[in-house]
Short mmCIF file of C-alpha atoms in Angstrom, two decimals:
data_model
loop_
_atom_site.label_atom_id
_atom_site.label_comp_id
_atom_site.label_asym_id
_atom_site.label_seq_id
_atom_site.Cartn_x
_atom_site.Cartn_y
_atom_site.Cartn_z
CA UNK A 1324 37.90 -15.49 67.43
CA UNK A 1325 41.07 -18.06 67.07
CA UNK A 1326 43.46 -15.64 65.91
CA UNK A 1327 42.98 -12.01 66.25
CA UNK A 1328 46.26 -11.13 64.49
CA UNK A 1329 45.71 -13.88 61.41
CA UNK A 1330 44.51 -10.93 58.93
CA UNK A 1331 47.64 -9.39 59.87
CA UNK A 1332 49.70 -12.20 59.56
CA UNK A 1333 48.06 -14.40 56.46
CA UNK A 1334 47.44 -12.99 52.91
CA UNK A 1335 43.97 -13.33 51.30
CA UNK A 1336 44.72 -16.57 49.21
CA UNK A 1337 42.23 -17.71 46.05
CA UNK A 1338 42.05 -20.87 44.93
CA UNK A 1339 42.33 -19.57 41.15
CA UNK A 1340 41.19 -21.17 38.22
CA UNK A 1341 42.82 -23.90 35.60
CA UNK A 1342 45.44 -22.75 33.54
CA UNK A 1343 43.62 -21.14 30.67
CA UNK A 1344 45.00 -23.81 27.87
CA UNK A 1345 43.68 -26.64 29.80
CA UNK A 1346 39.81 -24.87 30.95
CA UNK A 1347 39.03 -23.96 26.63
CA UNK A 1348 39.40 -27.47 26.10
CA UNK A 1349 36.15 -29.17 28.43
CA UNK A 1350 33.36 -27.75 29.97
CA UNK A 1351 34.67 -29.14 33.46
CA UNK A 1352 34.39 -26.83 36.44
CA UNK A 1353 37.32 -23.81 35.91
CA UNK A 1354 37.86 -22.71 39.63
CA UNK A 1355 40.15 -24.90 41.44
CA UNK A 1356 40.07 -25.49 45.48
CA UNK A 1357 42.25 -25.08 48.15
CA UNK A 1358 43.40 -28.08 50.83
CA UNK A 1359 41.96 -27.95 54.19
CA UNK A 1360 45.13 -26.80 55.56
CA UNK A 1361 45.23 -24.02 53.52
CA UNK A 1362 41.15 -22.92 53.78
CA UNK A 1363 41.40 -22.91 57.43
CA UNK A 1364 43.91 -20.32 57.49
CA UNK A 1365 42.15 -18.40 55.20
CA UNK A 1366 39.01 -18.64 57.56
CA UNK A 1367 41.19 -17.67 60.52
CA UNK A 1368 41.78 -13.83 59.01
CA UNK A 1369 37.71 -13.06 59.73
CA UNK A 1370 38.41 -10.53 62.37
CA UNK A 1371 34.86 -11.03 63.81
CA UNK A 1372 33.98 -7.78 63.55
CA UNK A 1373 31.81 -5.97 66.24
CA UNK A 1374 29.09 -4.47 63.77
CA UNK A 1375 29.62 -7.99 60.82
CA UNK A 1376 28.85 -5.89 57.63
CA UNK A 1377 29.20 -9.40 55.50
CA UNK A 1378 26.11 -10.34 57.24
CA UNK A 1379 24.74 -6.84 56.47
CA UNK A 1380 25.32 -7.44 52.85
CA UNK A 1381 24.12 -11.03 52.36
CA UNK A 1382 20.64 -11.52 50.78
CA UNK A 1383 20.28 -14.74 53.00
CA UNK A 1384 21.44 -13.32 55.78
CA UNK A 1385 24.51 -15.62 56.37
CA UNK A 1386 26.25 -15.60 59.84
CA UNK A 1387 29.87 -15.34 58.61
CA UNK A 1388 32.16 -14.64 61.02
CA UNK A 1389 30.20 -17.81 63.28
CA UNK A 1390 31.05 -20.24 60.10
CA UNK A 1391 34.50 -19.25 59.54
CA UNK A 1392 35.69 -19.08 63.15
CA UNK A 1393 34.49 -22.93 62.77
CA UNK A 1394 35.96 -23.48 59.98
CA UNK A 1395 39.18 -22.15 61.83
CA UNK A 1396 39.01 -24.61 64.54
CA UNK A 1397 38.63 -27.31 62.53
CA UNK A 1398 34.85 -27.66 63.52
CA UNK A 1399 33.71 -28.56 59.76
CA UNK A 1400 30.10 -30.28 60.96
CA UNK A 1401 29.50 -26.72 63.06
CA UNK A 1402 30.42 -24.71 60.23
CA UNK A 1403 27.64 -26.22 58.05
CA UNK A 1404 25.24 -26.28 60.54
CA UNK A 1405 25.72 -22.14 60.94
CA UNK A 1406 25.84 -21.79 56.68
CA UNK A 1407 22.76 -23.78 56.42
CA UNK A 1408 20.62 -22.84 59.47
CA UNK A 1409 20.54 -19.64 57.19
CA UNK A 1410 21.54 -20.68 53.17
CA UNK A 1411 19.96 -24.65 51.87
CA UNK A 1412 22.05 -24.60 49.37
CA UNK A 1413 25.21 -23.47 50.01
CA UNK A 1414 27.00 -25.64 47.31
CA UNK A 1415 25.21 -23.11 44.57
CA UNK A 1416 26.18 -19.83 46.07
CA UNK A 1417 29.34 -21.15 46.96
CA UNK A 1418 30.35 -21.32 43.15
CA UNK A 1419 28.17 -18.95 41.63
CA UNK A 1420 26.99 -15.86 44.32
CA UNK A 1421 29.15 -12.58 43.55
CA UNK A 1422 29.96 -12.47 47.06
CA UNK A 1423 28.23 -9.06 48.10
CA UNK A 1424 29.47 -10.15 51.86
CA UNK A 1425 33.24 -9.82 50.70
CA UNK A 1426 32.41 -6.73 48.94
CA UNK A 1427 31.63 -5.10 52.47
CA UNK A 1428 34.03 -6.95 54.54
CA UNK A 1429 35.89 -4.69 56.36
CA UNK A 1430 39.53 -6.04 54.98
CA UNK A 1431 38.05 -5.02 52.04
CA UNK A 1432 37.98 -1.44 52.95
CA UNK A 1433 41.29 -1.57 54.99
CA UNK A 1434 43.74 -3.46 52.84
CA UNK A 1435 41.49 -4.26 49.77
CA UNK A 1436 41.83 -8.14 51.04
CA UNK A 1437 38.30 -9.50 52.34
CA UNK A 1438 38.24 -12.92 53.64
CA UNK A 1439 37.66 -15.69 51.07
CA UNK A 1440 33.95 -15.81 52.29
CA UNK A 1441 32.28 -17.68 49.21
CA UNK A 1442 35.18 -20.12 48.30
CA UNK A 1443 35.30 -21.07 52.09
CA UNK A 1444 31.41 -21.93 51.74
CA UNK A 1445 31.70 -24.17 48.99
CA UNK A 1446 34.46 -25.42 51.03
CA UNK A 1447 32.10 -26.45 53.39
CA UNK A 1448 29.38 -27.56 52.20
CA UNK A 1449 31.75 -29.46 50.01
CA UNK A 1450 33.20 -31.49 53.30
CA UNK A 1451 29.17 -31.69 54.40
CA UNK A 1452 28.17 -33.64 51.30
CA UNK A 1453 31.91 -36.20 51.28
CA UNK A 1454 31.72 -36.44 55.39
CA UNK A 1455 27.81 -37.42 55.46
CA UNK A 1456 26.84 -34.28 57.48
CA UNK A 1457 24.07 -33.58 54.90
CA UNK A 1458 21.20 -36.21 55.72
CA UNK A 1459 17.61 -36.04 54.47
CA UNK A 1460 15.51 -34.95 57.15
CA UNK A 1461 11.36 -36.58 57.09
CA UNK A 1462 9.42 -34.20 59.02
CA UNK A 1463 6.08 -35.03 60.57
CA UNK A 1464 3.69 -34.12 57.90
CA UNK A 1465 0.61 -31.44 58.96
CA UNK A 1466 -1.66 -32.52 56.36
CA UNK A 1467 -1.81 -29.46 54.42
CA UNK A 1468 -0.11 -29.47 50.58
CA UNK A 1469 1.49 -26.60 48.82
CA UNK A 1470 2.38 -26.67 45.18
CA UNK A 1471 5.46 -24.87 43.80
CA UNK A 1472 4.97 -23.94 39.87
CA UNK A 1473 8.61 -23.59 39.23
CA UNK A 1474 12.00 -25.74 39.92
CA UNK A 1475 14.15 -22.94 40.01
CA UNK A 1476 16.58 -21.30 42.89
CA UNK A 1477 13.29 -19.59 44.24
CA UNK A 1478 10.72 -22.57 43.96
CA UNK A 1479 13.77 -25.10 45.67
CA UNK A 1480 14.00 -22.85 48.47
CA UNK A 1481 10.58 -22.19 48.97
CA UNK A 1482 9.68 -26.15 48.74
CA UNK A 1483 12.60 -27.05 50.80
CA UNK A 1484 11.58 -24.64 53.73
CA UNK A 1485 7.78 -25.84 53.99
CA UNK A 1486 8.47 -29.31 53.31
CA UNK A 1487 11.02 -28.93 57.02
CA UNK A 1488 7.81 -27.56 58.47
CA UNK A 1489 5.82 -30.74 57.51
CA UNK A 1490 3.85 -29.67 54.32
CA UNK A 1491 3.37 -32.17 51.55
CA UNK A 1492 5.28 -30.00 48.68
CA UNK A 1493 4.77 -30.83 45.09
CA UNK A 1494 7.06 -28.66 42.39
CA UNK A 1495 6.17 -28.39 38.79
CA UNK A 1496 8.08 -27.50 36.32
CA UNK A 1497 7.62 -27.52 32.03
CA UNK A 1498 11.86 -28.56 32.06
CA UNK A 1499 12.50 -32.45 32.30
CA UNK A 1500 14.74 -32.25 35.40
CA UNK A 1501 14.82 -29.33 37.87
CA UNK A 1502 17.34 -26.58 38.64
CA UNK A 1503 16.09 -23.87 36.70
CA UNK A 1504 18.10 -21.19 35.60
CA UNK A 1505 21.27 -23.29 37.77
CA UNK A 1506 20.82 -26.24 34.96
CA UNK A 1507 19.37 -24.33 31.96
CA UNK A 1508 21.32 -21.18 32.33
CA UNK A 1509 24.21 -21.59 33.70
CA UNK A 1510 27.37 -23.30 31.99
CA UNK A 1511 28.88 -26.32 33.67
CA UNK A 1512 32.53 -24.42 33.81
CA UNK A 1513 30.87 -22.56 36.80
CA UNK A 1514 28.46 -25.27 37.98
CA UNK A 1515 28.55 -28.65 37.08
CA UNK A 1516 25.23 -30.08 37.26
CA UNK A 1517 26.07 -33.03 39.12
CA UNK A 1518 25.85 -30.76 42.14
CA UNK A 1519 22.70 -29.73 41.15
CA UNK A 1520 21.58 -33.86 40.93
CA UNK A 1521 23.10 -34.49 44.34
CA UNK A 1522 21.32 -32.14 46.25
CA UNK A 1523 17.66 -32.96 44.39
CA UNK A 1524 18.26 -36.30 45.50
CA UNK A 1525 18.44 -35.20 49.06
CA UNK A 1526 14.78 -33.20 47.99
CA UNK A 1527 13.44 -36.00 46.93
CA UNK A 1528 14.85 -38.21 49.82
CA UNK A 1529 12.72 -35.73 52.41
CA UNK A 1530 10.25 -36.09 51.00
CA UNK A 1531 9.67 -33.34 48.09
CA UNK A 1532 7.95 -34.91 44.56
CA UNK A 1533 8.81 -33.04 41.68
CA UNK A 1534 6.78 -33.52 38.41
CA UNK A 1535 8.86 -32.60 35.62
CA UNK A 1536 8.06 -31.49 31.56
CA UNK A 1537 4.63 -30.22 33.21
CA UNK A 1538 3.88 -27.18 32.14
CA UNK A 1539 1.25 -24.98 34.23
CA UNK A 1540 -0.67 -21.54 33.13
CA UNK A 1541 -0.54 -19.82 36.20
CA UNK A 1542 -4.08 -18.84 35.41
CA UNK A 1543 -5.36 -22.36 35.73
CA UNK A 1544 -3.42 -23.59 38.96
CA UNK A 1545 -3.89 -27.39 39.77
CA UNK A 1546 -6.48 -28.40 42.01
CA UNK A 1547 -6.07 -30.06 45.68
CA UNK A 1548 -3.36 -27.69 46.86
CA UNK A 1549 -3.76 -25.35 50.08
CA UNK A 1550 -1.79 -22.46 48.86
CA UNK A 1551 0.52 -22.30 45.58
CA UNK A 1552 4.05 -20.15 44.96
CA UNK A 1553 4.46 -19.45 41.44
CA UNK A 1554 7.86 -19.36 41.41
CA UNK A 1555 8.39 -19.22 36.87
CA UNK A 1556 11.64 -16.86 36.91
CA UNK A 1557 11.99 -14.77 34.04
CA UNK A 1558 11.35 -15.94 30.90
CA UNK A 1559 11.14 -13.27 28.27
CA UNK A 1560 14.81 -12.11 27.19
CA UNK A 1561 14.83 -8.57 26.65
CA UNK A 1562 15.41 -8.31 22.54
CA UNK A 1563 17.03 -6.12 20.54
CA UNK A 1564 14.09 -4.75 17.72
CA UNK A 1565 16.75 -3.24 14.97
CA UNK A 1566 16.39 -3.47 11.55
CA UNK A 1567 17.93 -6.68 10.56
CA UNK A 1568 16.71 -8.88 12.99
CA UNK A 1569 15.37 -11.36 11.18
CA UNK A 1570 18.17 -12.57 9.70
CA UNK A 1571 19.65 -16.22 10.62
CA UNK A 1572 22.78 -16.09 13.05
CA UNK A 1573 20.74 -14.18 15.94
CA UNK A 1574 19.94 -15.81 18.57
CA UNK A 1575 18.90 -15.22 22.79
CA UNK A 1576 21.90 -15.95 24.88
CA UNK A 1577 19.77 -18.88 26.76
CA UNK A 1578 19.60 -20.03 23.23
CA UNK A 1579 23.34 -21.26 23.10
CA UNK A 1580 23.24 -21.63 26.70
CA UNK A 1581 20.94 -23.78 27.43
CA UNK A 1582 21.22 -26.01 24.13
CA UNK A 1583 25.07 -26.52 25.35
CA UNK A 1584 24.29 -27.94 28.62
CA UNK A 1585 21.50 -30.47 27.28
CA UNK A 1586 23.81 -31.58 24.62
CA UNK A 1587 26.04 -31.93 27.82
CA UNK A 1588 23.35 -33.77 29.21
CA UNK A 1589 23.11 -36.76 26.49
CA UNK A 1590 21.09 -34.79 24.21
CA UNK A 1591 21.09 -34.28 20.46
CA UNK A 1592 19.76 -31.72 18.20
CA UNK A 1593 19.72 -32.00 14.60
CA UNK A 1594 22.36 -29.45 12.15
CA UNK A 1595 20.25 -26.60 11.30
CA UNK A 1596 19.15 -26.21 15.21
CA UNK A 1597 22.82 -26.03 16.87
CA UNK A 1598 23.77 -22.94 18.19
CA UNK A 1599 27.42 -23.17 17.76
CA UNK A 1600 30.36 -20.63 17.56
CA UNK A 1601 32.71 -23.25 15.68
CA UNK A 1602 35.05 -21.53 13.16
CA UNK A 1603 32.79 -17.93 13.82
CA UNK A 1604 33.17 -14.58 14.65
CA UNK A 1605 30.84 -14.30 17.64
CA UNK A 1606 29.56 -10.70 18.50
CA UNK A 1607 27.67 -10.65 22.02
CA UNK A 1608 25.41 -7.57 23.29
CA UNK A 1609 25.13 -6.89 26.63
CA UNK A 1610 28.03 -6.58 29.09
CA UNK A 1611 26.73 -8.72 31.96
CA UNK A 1612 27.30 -12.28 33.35
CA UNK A 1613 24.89 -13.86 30.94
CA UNK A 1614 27.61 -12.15 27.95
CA UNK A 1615 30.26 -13.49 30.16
CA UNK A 1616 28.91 -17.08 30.04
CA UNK A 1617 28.19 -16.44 26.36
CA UNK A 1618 31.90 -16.14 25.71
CA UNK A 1619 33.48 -19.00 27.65
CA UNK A 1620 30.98 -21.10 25.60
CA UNK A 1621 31.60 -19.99 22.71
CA UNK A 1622 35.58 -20.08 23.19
CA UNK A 1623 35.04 -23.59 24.00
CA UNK A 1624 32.83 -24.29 20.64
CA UNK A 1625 35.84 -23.10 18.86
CA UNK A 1626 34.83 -19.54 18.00
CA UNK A 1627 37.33 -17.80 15.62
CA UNK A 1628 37.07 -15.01 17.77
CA UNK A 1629 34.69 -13.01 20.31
CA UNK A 1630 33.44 -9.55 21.13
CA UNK A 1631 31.78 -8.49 23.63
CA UNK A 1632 30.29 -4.79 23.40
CA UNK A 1633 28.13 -2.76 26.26
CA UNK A 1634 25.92 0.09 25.76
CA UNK A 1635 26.96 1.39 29.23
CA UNK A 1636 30.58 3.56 29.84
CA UNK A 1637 33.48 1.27 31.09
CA UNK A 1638 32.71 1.31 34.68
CA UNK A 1639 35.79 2.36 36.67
CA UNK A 1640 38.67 0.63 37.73
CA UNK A 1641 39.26 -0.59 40.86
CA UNK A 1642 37.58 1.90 42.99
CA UNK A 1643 33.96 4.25 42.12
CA UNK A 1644 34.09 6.70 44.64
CA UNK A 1645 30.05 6.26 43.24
CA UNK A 1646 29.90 3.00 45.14
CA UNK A 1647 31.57 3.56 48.46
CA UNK A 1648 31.93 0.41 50.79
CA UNK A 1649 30.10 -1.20 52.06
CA UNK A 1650 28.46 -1.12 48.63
CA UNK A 1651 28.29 -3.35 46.19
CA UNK A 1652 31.23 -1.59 44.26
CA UNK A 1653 30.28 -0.77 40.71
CA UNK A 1654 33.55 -1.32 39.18
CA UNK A 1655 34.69 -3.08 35.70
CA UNK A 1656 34.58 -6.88 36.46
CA UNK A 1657 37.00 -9.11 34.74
CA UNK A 1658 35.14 -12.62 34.58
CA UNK A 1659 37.34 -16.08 34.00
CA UNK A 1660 35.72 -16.12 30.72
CA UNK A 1661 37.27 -12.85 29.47
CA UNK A 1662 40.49 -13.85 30.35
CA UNK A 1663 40.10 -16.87 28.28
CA UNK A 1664 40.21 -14.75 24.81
CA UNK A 1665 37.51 -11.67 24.46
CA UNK A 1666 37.53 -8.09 22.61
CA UNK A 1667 35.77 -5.81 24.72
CA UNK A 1668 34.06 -2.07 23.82
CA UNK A 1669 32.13 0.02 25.86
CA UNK A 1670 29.68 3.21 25.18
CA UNK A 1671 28.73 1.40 21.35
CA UNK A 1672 24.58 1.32 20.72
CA UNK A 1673 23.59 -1.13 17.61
CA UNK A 1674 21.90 0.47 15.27
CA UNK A 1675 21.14 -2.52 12.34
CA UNK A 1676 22.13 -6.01 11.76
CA UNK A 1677 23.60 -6.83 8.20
CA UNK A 1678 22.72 -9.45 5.72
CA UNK A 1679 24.18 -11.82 3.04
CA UNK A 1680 21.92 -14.54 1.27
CA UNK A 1681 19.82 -14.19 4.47
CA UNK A 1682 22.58 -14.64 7.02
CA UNK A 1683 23.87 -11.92 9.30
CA UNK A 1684 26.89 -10.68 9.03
CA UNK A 1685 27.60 -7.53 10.19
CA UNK A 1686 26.79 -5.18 12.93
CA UNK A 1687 26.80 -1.30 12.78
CA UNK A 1688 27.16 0.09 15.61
CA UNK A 1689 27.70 3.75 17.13
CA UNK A 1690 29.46 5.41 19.96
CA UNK A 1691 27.35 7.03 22.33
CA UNK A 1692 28.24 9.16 25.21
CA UNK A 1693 26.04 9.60 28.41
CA UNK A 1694 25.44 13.24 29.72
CA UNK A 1695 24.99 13.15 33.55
CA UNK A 1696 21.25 14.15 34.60
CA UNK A 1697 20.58 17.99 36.13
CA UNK A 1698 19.67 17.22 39.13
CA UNK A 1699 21.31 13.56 39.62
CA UNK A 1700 18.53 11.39 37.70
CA UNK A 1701 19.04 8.90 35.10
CA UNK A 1702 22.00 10.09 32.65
CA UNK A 1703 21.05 10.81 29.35
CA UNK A 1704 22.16 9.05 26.32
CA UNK A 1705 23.49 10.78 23.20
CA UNK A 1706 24.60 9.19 19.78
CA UNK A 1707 28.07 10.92 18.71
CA UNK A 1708 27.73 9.73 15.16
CA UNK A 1709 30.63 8.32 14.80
CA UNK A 1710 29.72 4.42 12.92
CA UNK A 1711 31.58 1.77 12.38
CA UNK A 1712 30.38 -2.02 11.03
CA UNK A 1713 31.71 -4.95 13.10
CA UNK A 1714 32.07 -8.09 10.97
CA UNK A 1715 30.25 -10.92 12.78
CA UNK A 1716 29.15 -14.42 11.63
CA UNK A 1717 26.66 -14.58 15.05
CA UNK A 1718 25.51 -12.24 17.05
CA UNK A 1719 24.39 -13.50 20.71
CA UNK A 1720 21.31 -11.20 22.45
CA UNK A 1721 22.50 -10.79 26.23
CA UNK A 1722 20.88 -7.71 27.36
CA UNK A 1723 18.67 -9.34 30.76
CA UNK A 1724 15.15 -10.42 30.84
CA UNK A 1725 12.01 -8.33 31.09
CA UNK A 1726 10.15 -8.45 34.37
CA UNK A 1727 7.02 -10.74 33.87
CA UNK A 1728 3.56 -9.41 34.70
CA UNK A 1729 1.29 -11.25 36.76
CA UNK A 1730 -2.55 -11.99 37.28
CA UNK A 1731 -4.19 -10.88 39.82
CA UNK A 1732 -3.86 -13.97 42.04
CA UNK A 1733 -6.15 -15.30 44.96
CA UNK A 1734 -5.04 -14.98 48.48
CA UNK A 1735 -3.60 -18.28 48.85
CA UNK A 1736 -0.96 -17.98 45.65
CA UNK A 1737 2.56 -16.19 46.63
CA UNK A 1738 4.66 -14.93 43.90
CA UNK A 1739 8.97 -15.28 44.91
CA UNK A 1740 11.84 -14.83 43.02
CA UNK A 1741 12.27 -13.39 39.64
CA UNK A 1742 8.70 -13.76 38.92
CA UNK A 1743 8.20 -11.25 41.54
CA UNK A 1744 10.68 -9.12 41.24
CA UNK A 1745 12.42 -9.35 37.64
CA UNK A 1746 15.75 -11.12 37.31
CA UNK A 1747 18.30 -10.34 39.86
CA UNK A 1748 20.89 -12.60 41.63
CA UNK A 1749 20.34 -16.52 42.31
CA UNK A 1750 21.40 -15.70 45.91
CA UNK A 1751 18.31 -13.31 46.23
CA UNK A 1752 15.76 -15.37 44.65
CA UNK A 1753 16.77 -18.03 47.20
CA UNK A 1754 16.13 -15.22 50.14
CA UNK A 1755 12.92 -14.08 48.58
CA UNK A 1756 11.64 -17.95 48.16
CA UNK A 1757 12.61 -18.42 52.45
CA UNK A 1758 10.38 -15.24 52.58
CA UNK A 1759 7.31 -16.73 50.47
CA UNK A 1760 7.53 -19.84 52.57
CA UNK A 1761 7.37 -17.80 55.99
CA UNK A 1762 4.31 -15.77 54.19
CA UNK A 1763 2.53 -19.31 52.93
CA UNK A 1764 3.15 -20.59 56.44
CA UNK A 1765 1.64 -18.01 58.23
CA UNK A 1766 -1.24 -18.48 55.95
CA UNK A 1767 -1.81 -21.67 56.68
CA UNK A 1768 -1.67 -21.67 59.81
CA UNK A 1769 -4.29 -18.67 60.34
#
């Protein structure tokens, strides 16, 4: 520990985003960096702390205290050598994770400060990829090959972590490049998919092939492989079955989403496909990250306006003496995108979409109130009936994804990620793909 008096001494400092006038004009990355100066002393204010509850917290499993006291000393190469003994792909989290670690850091509970954890991690994986600290690595091959049905966060990690133990690794994936929910899903304001290219090209430099636009029934798995890890995410978006849905003007978030980053990408699509919010009064459903990236797009299509409504109560401010720390604090969130231009309501179920000439436009919706549960179950959900109609040109479905079923598989096929477990964080589906490769290992080596 450097400085045991630096989270005394130094104020937790964010990088912050562009200035909002600037960000609504490009899709170019809105969160800003620090200078090394600057990140170091942020790094210094990790007190080390005897019991590390950051660690506790982390999915992965990240050693933070080791990597910022690094980071501190100047130490850059060390510090990415502790972040990736534990995380491959730091550069994702970095920009992306929610940052359960700073959610439990302990200058969270004493001063409602924690240490920058996740903008120091892009930090340094950032100086790992312009320094030349990350090099491809070519393991002695064992002669055994696994194939990964799936280029998203969970089949990368899983692929990545065999292929360092010498098996040949082969991914498949039905998308032309890979990435996953990181390329298809995600908007390039938060992660710009040239990150995403780098760090395949180290993949494929070590070693991993990827056959892209393949797509695989997991019932009929490709032939000459030792042991397979479906790996297909979530694909089904939950929908919303009201009457009214059929009109046009209703789409799946991932509809908007991903059509924005392959038009991004050098792709066209003709008139009547787009999925654009120019010169409309966008309505999205559902109140969680996927909404959030639903209206920074659409403020950057030139939508002539945006709401955002949530089925759930407006989660507390600030503190949820439900949530104590070290949880993860259930608390409202305030996302770069709603600060960018957004009407939000809370506690508002839909009960029918509204037509003209076969085009929606209009919403009714109702306030609901939830009853807490007897005996501390599930609350219960009660329509007040008080209605209302919110005018809407389109309406954007964000309400999560259903968990997929799966076959019964043979021994040597390992289900990771969202495909396993429904869809949860990216940072989780890379811990659960480190644990499929430990599993598949073991298998293969029975």
């Amino acid at each position: 520990m450097g400085d045991p008096k630096a989270f005394l001494n130094i104020p937790r400092r964010e990088a912050g985003y562009r200035p909002i006038h600037e960000r609504i004009t490009d899709f170019s990355q809105v969160e800003q960096t620090l200078n090394s100066h600057d990140r170091k002393l942020q790094a210094s204010r990790c007190m080390e702390c005897g019991v590390p509850f950051c660690h506790w917290a982390c999915p992965l499993g990240n050693k933070q205290p080791e990597f910022q006291d690094a980071l501190y000393k100047g130490k850059w190469r060390e510090a990415y050598q502790v972040l990736n003994e534990t995380n491959d792909f730091p550069e994702f989290t970095g920009r992306i994770c929610p940052a359960l670690c700073e959610k439990s850091c302990v200058l969270k509970l004493s001063c409602d400060a924690p240490v920058t954890i996740r903008e120091n991690e892009a930090a340094i994986a950032e100086a790992a990829f312009r320094e030349g600290y990350v090099v491809p690595a070519r393991p002695k091959r064992n002669g055994k090959k696994i194939a990964v049905i799936g280029a998203g966060p969970s089949g990368l990690s899983v692929a990545v972590r065999l292929n360092a133990r010498g098996y040949e690794v082969t991914i498949f994936d039905s998308k032309p490049m890979p990435g996953g929910l990181l390329r298809y899903g995600i908007p390039n304001f938060k992660l710009p998919k040239e990150v995403i290219d780098r760090r395949m090209d180290v993949l494929k430099a070590e070693g991993i092939r990827f056959e892209m636009s393949v797509p695989i029934d997991v019932q009929k798995l490709p032939t000459g492989f030792d042991a397979y890890a479906v790996c297909t995410g979530t694909p089904a978006a939950r929908d919303l079955v009201i009457p009214g849905r059929e009109l046009k003007g209703i789409h799946f978030a991932l509809d908007m989403l991903t059509q924005q980053n392959r038009i991004l990408d050098g792709e066209t699509f003709p008139k009547e496909q787009l999925v654009n919010a120019k010169g409309k009064r966008v309505l999205v459903i559902g109140g969680g990250d996927t909404g959030s990236d639903c209206i920074g797009t659409s403020v950057r299509q030139g939508a002539a306006s945006v709401t955002q409504i949530e089925i759930m109560p407006q989660p507390p401010i600030g503190h949820n003496d439900a949530t104590p720390w070290p949880q993860w604090p259930v608390v409202l969130k305030t996302t770069s995108s709603h600060e960018e231009g957004c009407t939000r309501r809370w506690s508002l179920a839909s009960n029918r979409f509204i037509g003209k000439n076969g085009k929606v436009c209009g919403v009714e919706v109702e306030e609901v109130e939830w009853l807490p549960a007897a005996e501390g179950g599930r609350p219960t959900m009660r329509p007040t009936g008080k209605k209302e109609i919110i005018d809407t040109d389109m309406v954007l479905l964000a309400m999560g994804f259903l968990k997929p079923e799966q076959p019964e598989f043979a021994e040597n096929v390992f289900v990771a990620g969202d495909a396993a477990n429904g869809a949860s964080l990216v940072v989780r589906a890379l811990a659960d793909g480190r644990k499929a490769a430990r599993q598949i290992d073991l298998y293969c080596s029975r």
